[in-house]
Amino acid sequence: AQSVSQHNHHVILSEAASLELGCNYSYGGTVNLFWYVQYPGQHLQLLLKYFSGDPLVKGIKGFEAEFIKSKFSFNLRKPSVQWSDTAEYFCAVNTGGFKTIFGAGTRLFVKA
Amino acid sequence: DAMVIQNPRYQVTQFGKPVTLSCSQTLNHNVMYWYQQKSSQAPKLLFHYYDKDFNNEADTPDNFQSRRPNTSFCFLDIRSPGLGDAAMYLCATSRDGTQYFGPGTRLTVL
């Protein structure tokens, strides 16, 4: 069965530290890849997505993610986090059709 | 602003008492989804509609039903809620694979 794994359930960083959140999926075919974010008290919203083309995609608020097909990975990065990046981050994969599989999420806490 | 709205935001029901959660959208998207999300877990797809075409996930319990009377509205009916159905229920719409989520309804079962 298709699945999405997020390696870290909780991450604590100080402001200005660099961030990398891991995401791996299990599916050998063509995929569309997403990172969604949920800020405290807010709804899930799109951070960035990859459908095709340049495997390095840039999203809102300085986030980027790199699709490495050979590693079945789509890791999220930010060079310097801010306190306002405190949120829960979900990796998600669509393998065609209407169904998207979500990872269990990573809770990021940024210390001011 | 175009958006996905869910009502109520918090719902308390008694064990076995039917409950209906509602979702509306102003995005005019064809696809609507219902997810169940429990604490520290991934959102779990219950079902989705493409227009009026209903698609049930194989592992969605029969206790969960859905209605979509028109493009804008979609309802989740839980016929006999059990304690294990306490969760956050998320509605989403989709265009081009990107999903747009509502704020969710947190269901408590007493």
XYZ file of N, CA and C in Angstrom:
666
model
N 0.844 -1.194 0.000
C 0.000 0.000 0.000
C 0.881 1.245 0.000
N 0.373 2.294 -0.640
C 1.146 3.527 -0.663
C 1.180 4.146 0.721
N 2.313 4.753 1.052
C 2.435 5.380 2.365
C 3.388 6.553 2.291
N 3.278 7.416 3.285
C 4.149 8.581 3.411
C 4.738 8.570 4.817
N 6.051 8.679 4.904
C 6.724 8.671 6.208
C 7.387 10.015 6.463
N 7.098 10.572 7.615
C 7.803 11.767 8.061
C 8.664 11.361 9.238
N 9.942 11.652 9.131
C 10.909 11.044 10.044
C 10.826 11.580 11.453
N 10.505 12.835 11.600
C 10.500 13.452 12.919
C 9.089 13.859 13.294
N 8.657 13.464 14.467
C 7.329 13.867 14.903
C 7.366 15.232 15.592
N 8.475 15.501 16.269
C 8.636 16.776 16.964
C 10.038 17.310 16.691
N 10.105 18.590 16.377
C 11.385 19.251 16.173
C 11.368 20.565 16.939
N 12.439 20.811 17.684
C 12.574 22.080 18.414
C 13.838 22.763 17.926
N 13.701 24.004 17.478
C 14.838 24.778 16.978
C 14.830 26.163 17.593
N 15.977 26.768 17.612
C 16.078 28.176 17.984
C 15.936 29.019 16.726
N 15.481 30.246 16.904
C 15.368 31.164 15.758
C 16.706 31.276 15.040
N 16.645 31.374 13.736
C 17.790 31.498 12.831
C 18.451 30.159 12.523
N 18.027 29.102 13.193
C 18.580 27.791 12.861
C 18.029 27.342 11.514
N 18.751 26.411 10.883
C 18.275 25.863 9.614
C 17.357 24.672 9.885
N 16.423 24.487 8.973
C 15.404 23.439 9.130
C 15.463 22.481 7.956
N 15.388 21.207 8.254
C 15.124 20.218 7.214
C 14.202 19.160 7.790
N 13.049 18.993 7.181
C 12.082 17.971 7.587
C 12.044 16.898 6.507
N 12.216 15.659 6.942
C 12.281 14.566 5.989
C 10.908 14.019 5.625
N 10.775 13.592 4.378
C 9.545 12.960 3.894
C 9.937 11.919 2.856
N 9.487 10.701 3.059
C 9.675 9.642 2.076
C 8.333 9.008 1.763
N 8.193 8.545 0.545
C 6.934 7.921 0.147
C 7.237 6.588 -0.513
N 6.236 5.745 -0.543
C 6.403 4.453 -1.185
C 5.444 4.360 -2.356
N 5.970 4.598 -3.526
C 5.200 4.449 -4.778
C 6.184 4.603 -5.921
N 6.133 3.677 -6.852
C 7.137 3.684 -7.902
C 6.792 4.486 -9.138
N 5.581 4.982 -9.227
C 5.153 5.690 -10.433
C 5.243 7.198 -10.291
N 4.562 7.874 -11.177
C 4.551 9.339 -11.181
C 3.770 9.860 -9.974
N 4.325 10.863 -9.329
C 3.687 11.410 -8.134
C 3.590 12.932 -8.207
N 2.591 13.452 -7.542
C 2.520 14.876 -7.228
C 2.756 14.999 -5.731
N 3.578 15.954 -5.352
C 4.031 16.034 -3.966
C 3.682 17.384 -3.360
N 3.345 17.360 -2.081
C 2.887 18.564 -1.397
C 3.477 18.642 0.008
N 3.643 19.863 0.462
C 3.797 20.141 1.874
C 2.681 21.104 2.270
N 1.961 20.703 3.321
C 0.933 21.560 3.900
C 1.384 21.972 5.300
N 0.905 23.117 5.740
C 1.265 23.617 7.063
C -0.012 23.997 7.822
N 0.024 23.760 9.115
C -1.088 24.163 9.968
C -0.539 24.972 11.121
N -0.730 26.287 11.079
C -0.312 27.168 12.163
C -1.298 27.034 13.321
N -0.854 27.318 14.528
C -1.735 27.154 15.692
C -3.064 27.877 15.509
N -4.139 27.140 15.679
C -5.476 27.722 15.577
C -5.959 27.980 14.168
N -5.189 27.571 13.168
C -5.583 27.818 11.782
C -5.790 26.501 11.036
N -6.335 26.617 9.823
C -6.584 25.412 9.050
C -5.347 25.028 8.236
N -5.347 23.815 7.763
C -4.290 23.323 6.888
C -4.246 24.153 5.612
N -3.037 24.532 5.216
C -2.910 25.290 3.971
C -1.664 24.855 3.227
N -1.676 25.085 1.928
C -0.578 24.647 1.073
C 0.659 25.499 1.319
N 1.791 24.836 1.476
C 3.083 25.516 1.618
C 3.812 25.527 0.276
N 3.842 24.368 -0.378
C 4.423 24.258 -1.710
C 4.039 22.928 -2.316
N 4.277 22.825 -3.640
C 3.914 21.585 -4.326
C 4.869 21.344 -5.489
N 4.994 20.082 -5.841
C 5.768 19.671 -7.001
C 4.891 18.796 -7.878
N 4.789 19.186 -9.160
C 4.074 18.354 -10.130
C 5.043 17.818 -11.172
N 5.906 18.695 -11.670
C 6.881 18.276 -12.683
C 7.899 19.406 -12.827
N 8.941 19.142 -13.629
C 9.925 20.183 -13.905
C 11.046 20.217 -12.883
N 11.503 21.416 -12.578
C 12.619 21.614 -11.640
C 12.299 20.931 -10.315
N 13.150 19.984 -9.895
C 12.845 19.252 -8.656
C 13.005 20.084 -7.387
N 13.582 21.257 -7.520
C 13.695 22.149 -6.369
C 12.574 23.185 -6.481
N 11.635 23.107 -5.568
C 10.487 24.008 -5.640
C 10.505 24.975 -4.460
N 10.065 26.163 -4.738
C 10.022 27.186 -3.691
C 8.567 27.483 -3.342
N 8.353 27.675 -2.044
C 7.015 27.967 -1.589
C 6.955 29.298 -0.875
N 5.906 29.430 -0.062
C 5.729 30.683 0.665
C 6.668 30.761 1.857
N 6.914 31.965 2.313
C 7.646 32.231 3.556
C 9.063 31.654 3.553
N 9.688 31.569 2.392
C 11.081 31.151 2.313
C 11.330 29.658 2.369
N 10.272 28.870 2.332
C 10.426 27.416 2.334
C 10.735 26.900 0.936
N 11.466 25.808 0.883
C 11.706 25.116 -0.369
C 11.729 23.617 -0.102
N 11.561 22.843 -1.161
C 11.616 21.385 -1.021
C 12.267 20.816 -2.270
N 12.957 19.710 -2.079
C 13.640 19.066 -3.190
C 13.113 17.664 -3.393
N 12.689 17.388 -4.606
C 12.225 16.061 -4.988
C 13.423 15.270 -5.489
N 13.736 14.162 -4.814
C 14.803 13.271 -5.273
C 14.135 11.943 -5.610
N 13.934 11.725 -6.888
C 13.157 10.570 -7.336
C 13.809 9.260 -6.905
N 15.130 9.188 -7.007
C 15.837 7.945 -6.696
C 15.734 7.572 -5.224
N 15.474 8.564 -4.399
C 15.348 8.329 -2.954
C 13.894 8.361 -2.491
N 12.974 8.560 -3.402
C 11.549 8.663 -3.058
C 11.364 9.679 -1.925
N 12.047 10.797 -2.062
C 12.016 11.771 -0.971
C 11.582 13.149 -1.463
N 11.056 13.918 -0.535
C 10.616 15.294 -0.810
C 10.804 16.064 0.497
N 12.046 16.387 0.789
C 12.367 17.026 2.063
C 12.136 18.528 2.015
N 11.664 19.041 3.112
C 11.354 20.475 3.242
C 12.511 21.172 3.938
N 12.870 22.355 3.438
C 14.000 23.080 4.031
C 13.671 24.562 4.178
N 14.338 25.149 5.156
C 14.334 26.607 5.299
C 15.657 26.984 5.940
N 16.381 27.931 5.349
C 17.730 28.246 5.840
C 17.735 28.857 7.239
N 16.689 29.619 7.570
C 16.706 30.330 8.840
C 15.266 30.472 9.339
N 14.927 29.697 10.361
C 13.537 29.694 10.821
C 13.267 30.885 11.735
N 11.972 31.224 11.778
C 11.508 32.291 12.657
C 10.503 31.723 13.647
N 10.282 32.459 14.724
C 9.322 32.025 15.732
C 7.961 31.752 15.094
N 7.607 32.550 14.079
C 6.302 32.416 13.422
C 6.194 31.154 12.565
N 7.286 30.404 12.417
C 7.218 29.135 11.688
C 6.740 27.985 12.575
N 6.536 28.252 13.832
C 5.994 27.237 14.741
C 4.655 26.770 14.199
N 4.565 25.479 13.907
C 3.381 24.933 13.230
C 3.555 23.425 13.102
N 2.525 22.794 12.546
C 2.628 21.379 12.193
C 2.717 21.278 10.676
N 3.631 20.459 10.202
C 3.920 20.351 8.773
C 3.586 18.935 8.294
N 2.829 18.867 7.213
C 2.398 17.585 6.664
C 2.910 17.433 5.238
N 3.550 16.310 4.988
C 3.928 15.932 3.639
C 2.786 15.112 3.044
N 2.529 15.265 1.759
C 1.417 14.537 1.145
C 1.776 14.155 -0.284
N 1.247 13.031 -0.711
C 1.556 12.484 -2.032
C 0.279 12.105 -2.753
N 0.191 12.515 -4.004
C -0.925 12.102 -4.860
C -0.337 11.266 -5.994
N -0.896 10.076 -6.177
C -0.355 9.162 -7.189
C -1.237 9.087 -8.423
N -2.105 10.076 -8.580
C -3.044 10.061 -9.700
C -4.432 9.849 -9.153
N -5.420 10.350 -9.824
C -6.763 10.244 -9.273
C -6.989 11.287 -8.194
N -7.961 11.040 -7.359
C -8.373 12.055 -6.401
C -7.813 11.843 -4.998
N -7.151 10.732 -4.768
C -6.735 10.423 -3.400
C -5.327 10.935 -3.124
N -5.182 11.629 -2.005
C -3.887 12.106 -1.546
C -3.585 11.444 -0.212
N -2.375 10.922 -0.072
C -1.962 10.270 1.168
C -1.120 11.259 1.968
N -1.460 11.414 3.247
C -0.742 12.334 4.116
C 0.186 11.584 5.059
N 1.300 12.226 5.380
C 2.133 11.754 6.468
C 1.525 12.133 7.799
N 2.118 11.618 8.874
C 1.562 11.835 10.209
C 1.850 13.227 10.753
N 2.706 13.985 10.081
C 2.968 15.352 10.492
C 4.205 15.484 11.360
N 4.809 16.654 11.304
C 5.933 17.013 12.169
C 5.583 18.317 12.863
N 5.646 18.293 14.181
C 5.383 19.523 14.949
C 6.701 20.250 15.154
N 6.755 21.454 14.641
C 7.945 22.291 14.784
C 7.673 23.366 15.811
N 8.582 23.470 16.776
C 8.515 24.562 17.740
C 9.798 25.365 17.616
N 9.646 26.658 17.362
C 10.803 27.536 17.237
C 10.884 28.427 18.465
N 11.998 28.331 19.163
C 12.206 29.142 20.374
C 12.689 30.529 19.974
N 12.043 31.523 20.575
C 12.420 32.909 20.259
C 13.751 33.289 20.916
N -13.360 36.654 0.486
C -12.355 35.664 0.082
C -13.026 34.317 -0.140
N -12.634 33.657 -1.223
C -13.139 32.315 -1.474
C -12.605 31.386 -0.393
N -13.463 30.467 0.068
C -13.021 29.664 1.191
C -13.875 28.420 1.386
N -13.419 27.597 2.334
C -14.133 26.402 2.761
C -14.559 26.629 4.215
N -15.835 26.477 4.446
C -16.405 26.791 5.761
C -16.983 25.521 6.368
N -16.711 25.315 7.625
C -17.263 24.147 8.313
C -18.042 24.589 9.536
N -19.194 23.953 9.726
C -20.027 24.225 10.888
C -20.562 22.930 11.482
N -20.635 22.849 12.785
C -20.057 23.803 13.731
C -18.555 23.577 13.872
N -17.866 24.434 14.562
C -16.440 24.215 14.803
C -16.229 23.172 15.899
N -17.156 23.111 16.824
C -17.102 22.136 17.908
C -18.474 21.497 18.034
N -18.480 20.176 18.130
C -19.734 19.448 18.251
C -19.586 18.410 19.350
N -20.523 18.436 20.281
C -20.555 17.428 21.338
C -21.808 16.602 21.136
N -21.664 15.290 21.148
C -22.805 14.419 21.006
C -22.699 13.286 22.019
N -23.791 12.574 22.157
C -23.794 11.429 23.066
C -23.553 10.153 22.273
N -23.025 9.191 22.955
C -22.799 7.877 22.357
C -24.092 7.406 21.679
N -24.009 7.075 20.404
C -25.149 6.556 19.679
C -26.113 7.589 19.132
N -25.922 8.862 19.441
C -26.844 9.887 18.954
C -26.348 10.441 17.616
N -27.180 10.351 16.566
C -26.722 10.799 15.237
C -26.286 12.250 15.235
N -25.288 12.525 14.397
C -24.778 13.886 14.294
C -24.472 14.175 12.829
N -24.674 15.429 12.440
C -24.365 15.876 11.078
C -23.414 17.050 11.119
N -22.349 16.932 10.358
C -21.393 18.025 10.209
C -21.546 18.592 8.804
N -21.394 19.911 8.690
C -21.599 20.513 7.375
C -20.369 21.234 6.871
N -20.305 21.336 5.566
C -19.194 21.990 4.888
C -19.749 22.736 3.692
N -19.269 23.947 3.492
C -19.648 24.683 2.292
C -18.413 25.333 1.693
N -18.476 25.592 0.405
C -17.332 26.183 -0.276
C -17.785 27.247 -1.266
N -16.955 28.257 -1.400
C -17.229 29.308 -2.375
C -16.212 29.261 -3.512
N -15.443 28.166 -3.579
C -14.386 28.046 -4.583
C -14.888 27.450 -5.891
N -16.094 26.882 -5.854
C -16.690 26.245 -7.033
C -15.851 25.073 -7.560
N -15.226 24.349 -6.621
C -14.431 23.192 -7.015
C -15.327 21.964 -7.156
N -14.959 21.106 -8.122
C -15.765 19.905 -8.371
C -15.606 18.863 -7.280
N -14.410 18.806 -6.707
C -14.092 17.715 -5.795
C -14.185 18.199 -4.352
N -14.861 17.413 -3.524
C -14.924 17.685 -2.091
C -14.581 16.417 -1.328
N -13.904 16.603 -0.202
C -13.407 15.484 0.597
C -13.847 15.626 2.051
N -13.974 14.477 2.701
C -14.065 14.436 4.156
C -12.927 13.579 4.687
N -12.199 14.162 5.668
C -11.120 13.459 6.347
C -11.437 13.369 7.843
N -10.937 12.314 8.442
C -10.942 12.192 9.902
C -9.492 12.306 10.369
N -9.271 13.136 11.380
C -7.917 13.283 11.899
C -7.930 13.144 13.405
N -7.207 12.159 13.894
C -7.034 11.976 15.337
C -5.685 12.541 15.742
N -5.564 12.797 17.022
C -4.384 13.475 17.544
C -3.100 12.774 17.115
N -2.145 13.576 16.613
C -0.817 13.092 16.206
C -0.876 12.069 15.072
N -1.936 12.081 14.304
C -2.044 11.160 13.172
C -2.277 11.926 11.866
N -2.050 11.239 10.775
C -2.321 11.832 9.468
C -3.820 11.953 9.239
N -4.251 12.958 8.504
C -5.655 12.988 8.074
C -5.971 11.715 7.281
N -7.096 11.101 7.619
C -7.496 9.842 6.979
C -8.710 10.115 6.102
N -8.583 9.808 4.815
C -9.681 10.068 3.892
C -10.841 9.118 4.173
N -12.029 9.713 4.313
C -13.238 8.907 4.500
C -13.927 8.670 3.160
N -14.178 9.768 2.448
C -14.761 9.683 1.108
C -14.537 10.986 0.366
N -14.848 10.940 -0.936
C -14.795 12.166 -1.712
C -15.894 12.148 -2.772
N -16.224 13.327 -3.236
C -17.161 13.503 -4.330
C -16.433 14.157 -5.498
N -16.722 13.652 -6.682
C -16.394 14.410 -7.878
C -17.748 14.797 -8.478
N -18.088 16.051 -8.379
C -19.460 16.500 -8.646
C -20.406 15.672 -7.766
N -21.345 14.959 -8.348
C -22.252 14.151 -7.519
C -21.808 12.699 -7.394
N -20.696 12.394 -8.019
C -20.147 11.042 -7.983
C -19.492 10.780 -6.630
N -20.041 9.823 -5.884
C -19.576 9.558 -4.527
C -18.578 8.410 -4.540
N -17.472 8.577 -3.798
C -16.447 7.543 -3.725
C -16.084 7.289 -2.270
N -16.392 6.087 -1.836
C -16.174 5.692 -0.444
C -14.837 4.972 -0.334
N -14.037 5.299 0.676
C -12.828 4.514 0.906
C -13.226 3.144 1.454
N -12.458 2.133 1.094
C -12.810 0.754 1.438
C -12.903 0.542 2.949
N -12.098 1.287 3.709
C -12.078 1.065 5.157
C -12.902 2.090 5.931
N -13.722 2.853 5.246
C -14.615 3.791 5.942
C -15.791 3.019 6.502
N -16.024 3.117 7.815
C -17.134 2.348 8.412
C -18.482 2.774 7.840
N -19.417 1.816 7.820
C -20.775 2.092 7.327
C -21.489 3.150 8.154
N -21.033 3.334 9.348
C -21.568 4.341 10.268
C -21.441 5.760 9.723
N -20.541 5.942 8.782
C -20.290 7.258 8.194
C -20.954 7.321 6.818
N -21.759 8.379 6.637
C -22.434 8.587 5.364
C -22.186 10.035 4.955
N -22.450 10.317 3.685
C -22.258 11.682 3.211
C -23.318 12.042 2.183
N -23.587 13.331 2.108
C -24.527 13.857 1.122
C -23.926 15.099 0.496
N -24.170 15.273 -0.776
C -23.735 16.499 -1.447
C -24.899 16.986 -2.305
N -25.764 17.809 -1.759
C -26.958 18.238 -2.497
C -26.661 19.157 -3.676
N -25.563 19.873 -3.622
C -25.161 20.751 -4.726
C -23.659 20.976 -4.663
N -23.117 21.746 -5.605
C -21.668 21.949 -5.677
C -21.110 22.563 -4.405
N -21.896 23.425 -3.780
C -21.368 24.213 -2.668
C -21.373 23.503 -1.330
N -22.278 22.559 -1.135
C -22.465 21.980 0.199
C -22.171 20.487 0.225
N -21.643 20.051 1.367
C -21.407 18.633 1.578
C -21.600 18.356 3.063
N -22.246 17.219 3.385
C -22.539 16.890 4.773
C -21.926 15.543 5.131
N -21.508 15.437 6.372
C -21.037 14.169 6.926
C -22.019 13.760 8.009
N -22.629 12.595 7.834
C -23.560 12.064 8.824
C -22.897 10.891 9.531
N -22.894 10.946 10.856
C -22.428 9.805 11.643
C -23.652 9.242 12.337
N -24.037 8.053 11.935
C -25.364 7.541 12.325
C -25.427 7.158 13.799
N -24.378 6.553 14.301
C -24.361 6.114 15.693
C -22.945 6.279 16.224
N -22.624 7.513 16.642
C -21.226 7.782 17.026
C -20.780 6.934 18.213
N -19.595 6.383 18.077
C -18.970 5.679 19.196
C -17.845 6.526 19.758
N -17.308 6.089 20.887
C -16.231 6.853 21.522
C -15.027 6.974 20.593
N -14.830 5.962 19.764
C -13.699 5.965 18.838
C -13.859 6.927 17.675
N -15.028 7.524 17.534
C -15.259 8.480 16.455
C -14.921 9.906 16.859
N -14.558 10.093 18.113
C -14.124 11.422 18.552
C -12.854 11.787 17.799
N -12.894 12.920 17.122
C -11.774 13.303 16.249
C -12.049 14.683 15.696
N -11.086 15.180 14.916
C -11.287 16.378 14.106
C -11.714 15.905 12.729
N -12.763 16.507 12.200
C -13.237 16.167 10.858
C -12.969 17.350 9.933
N -12.211 17.055 8.892
C -11.777 18.088 7.964
C -12.498 17.925 6.635
N -12.980 19.045 6.127
C -13.540 19.096 4.781
C -12.527 19.792 3.888
N -12.412 19.336 2.665
C -11.495 19.975 1.730
C -12.087 19.959 0.337
N -11.664 20.907 -0.474
C -12.006 20.901 -1.896
C -10.694 20.787 -2.669
N -10.826 20.512 -3.936
C -9.608 20.310 -4.713
C -9.747 20.858 -6.114
N -8.642 21.454 -6.543
C -8.504 21.840 -7.934
C -7.083 21.498 -8.346
N -6.920 20.818 -9.436
C -5.590 20.467 -9.944
C -4.750 19.708 -8.924
N -5.410 18.970 -8.027
C -4.670 18.174 -7.053
C -4.361 18.894 -5.761
N -4.361 20.226 -5.796
C -4.116 20.975 -4.569
C -5.389 21.004 -3.740
N -5.254 20.757 -2.440
C -6.434 20.715 -1.591
C -6.549 21.994 -0.756
N -7.780 22.416 -0.569
C -8.093 23.610 0.204
C -8.978 23.169 1.359
N -8.470 23.388 2.561
C -9.117 22.836 3.745
C -9.958 23.867 4.482
N -11.010 23.367 5.106
C -11.754 24.152 6.071
C -11.074 24.074 7.425
N -11.598 24.791 8.413
C -10.981 24.834 9.743
C -11.210 23.563 10.562
N -12.126 22.715 10.122
C -12.383 21.481 10.845
C -13.496 21.604 11.874
N -14.105 20.474 12.180
C -15.062 20.367 13.285
C -14.517 19.347 14.271
N -14.361 19.782 15.506
C -13.884 18.842 16.530
C -15.091 18.177 17.169
N -15.169 16.867 17.032
C -16.295 16.093 17.558
C -15.902 15.418 18.856
N -16.706 15.648 19.863
C -16.551 14.975 21.155
C -17.741 14.056 21.361
N -17.475 12.819 21.765
C -18.547 11.852 22.007
C -18.538 11.493 23.491
N -19.667 11.754 24.149
C -19.753 11.504 25.597
C -20.377 10.147 25.883
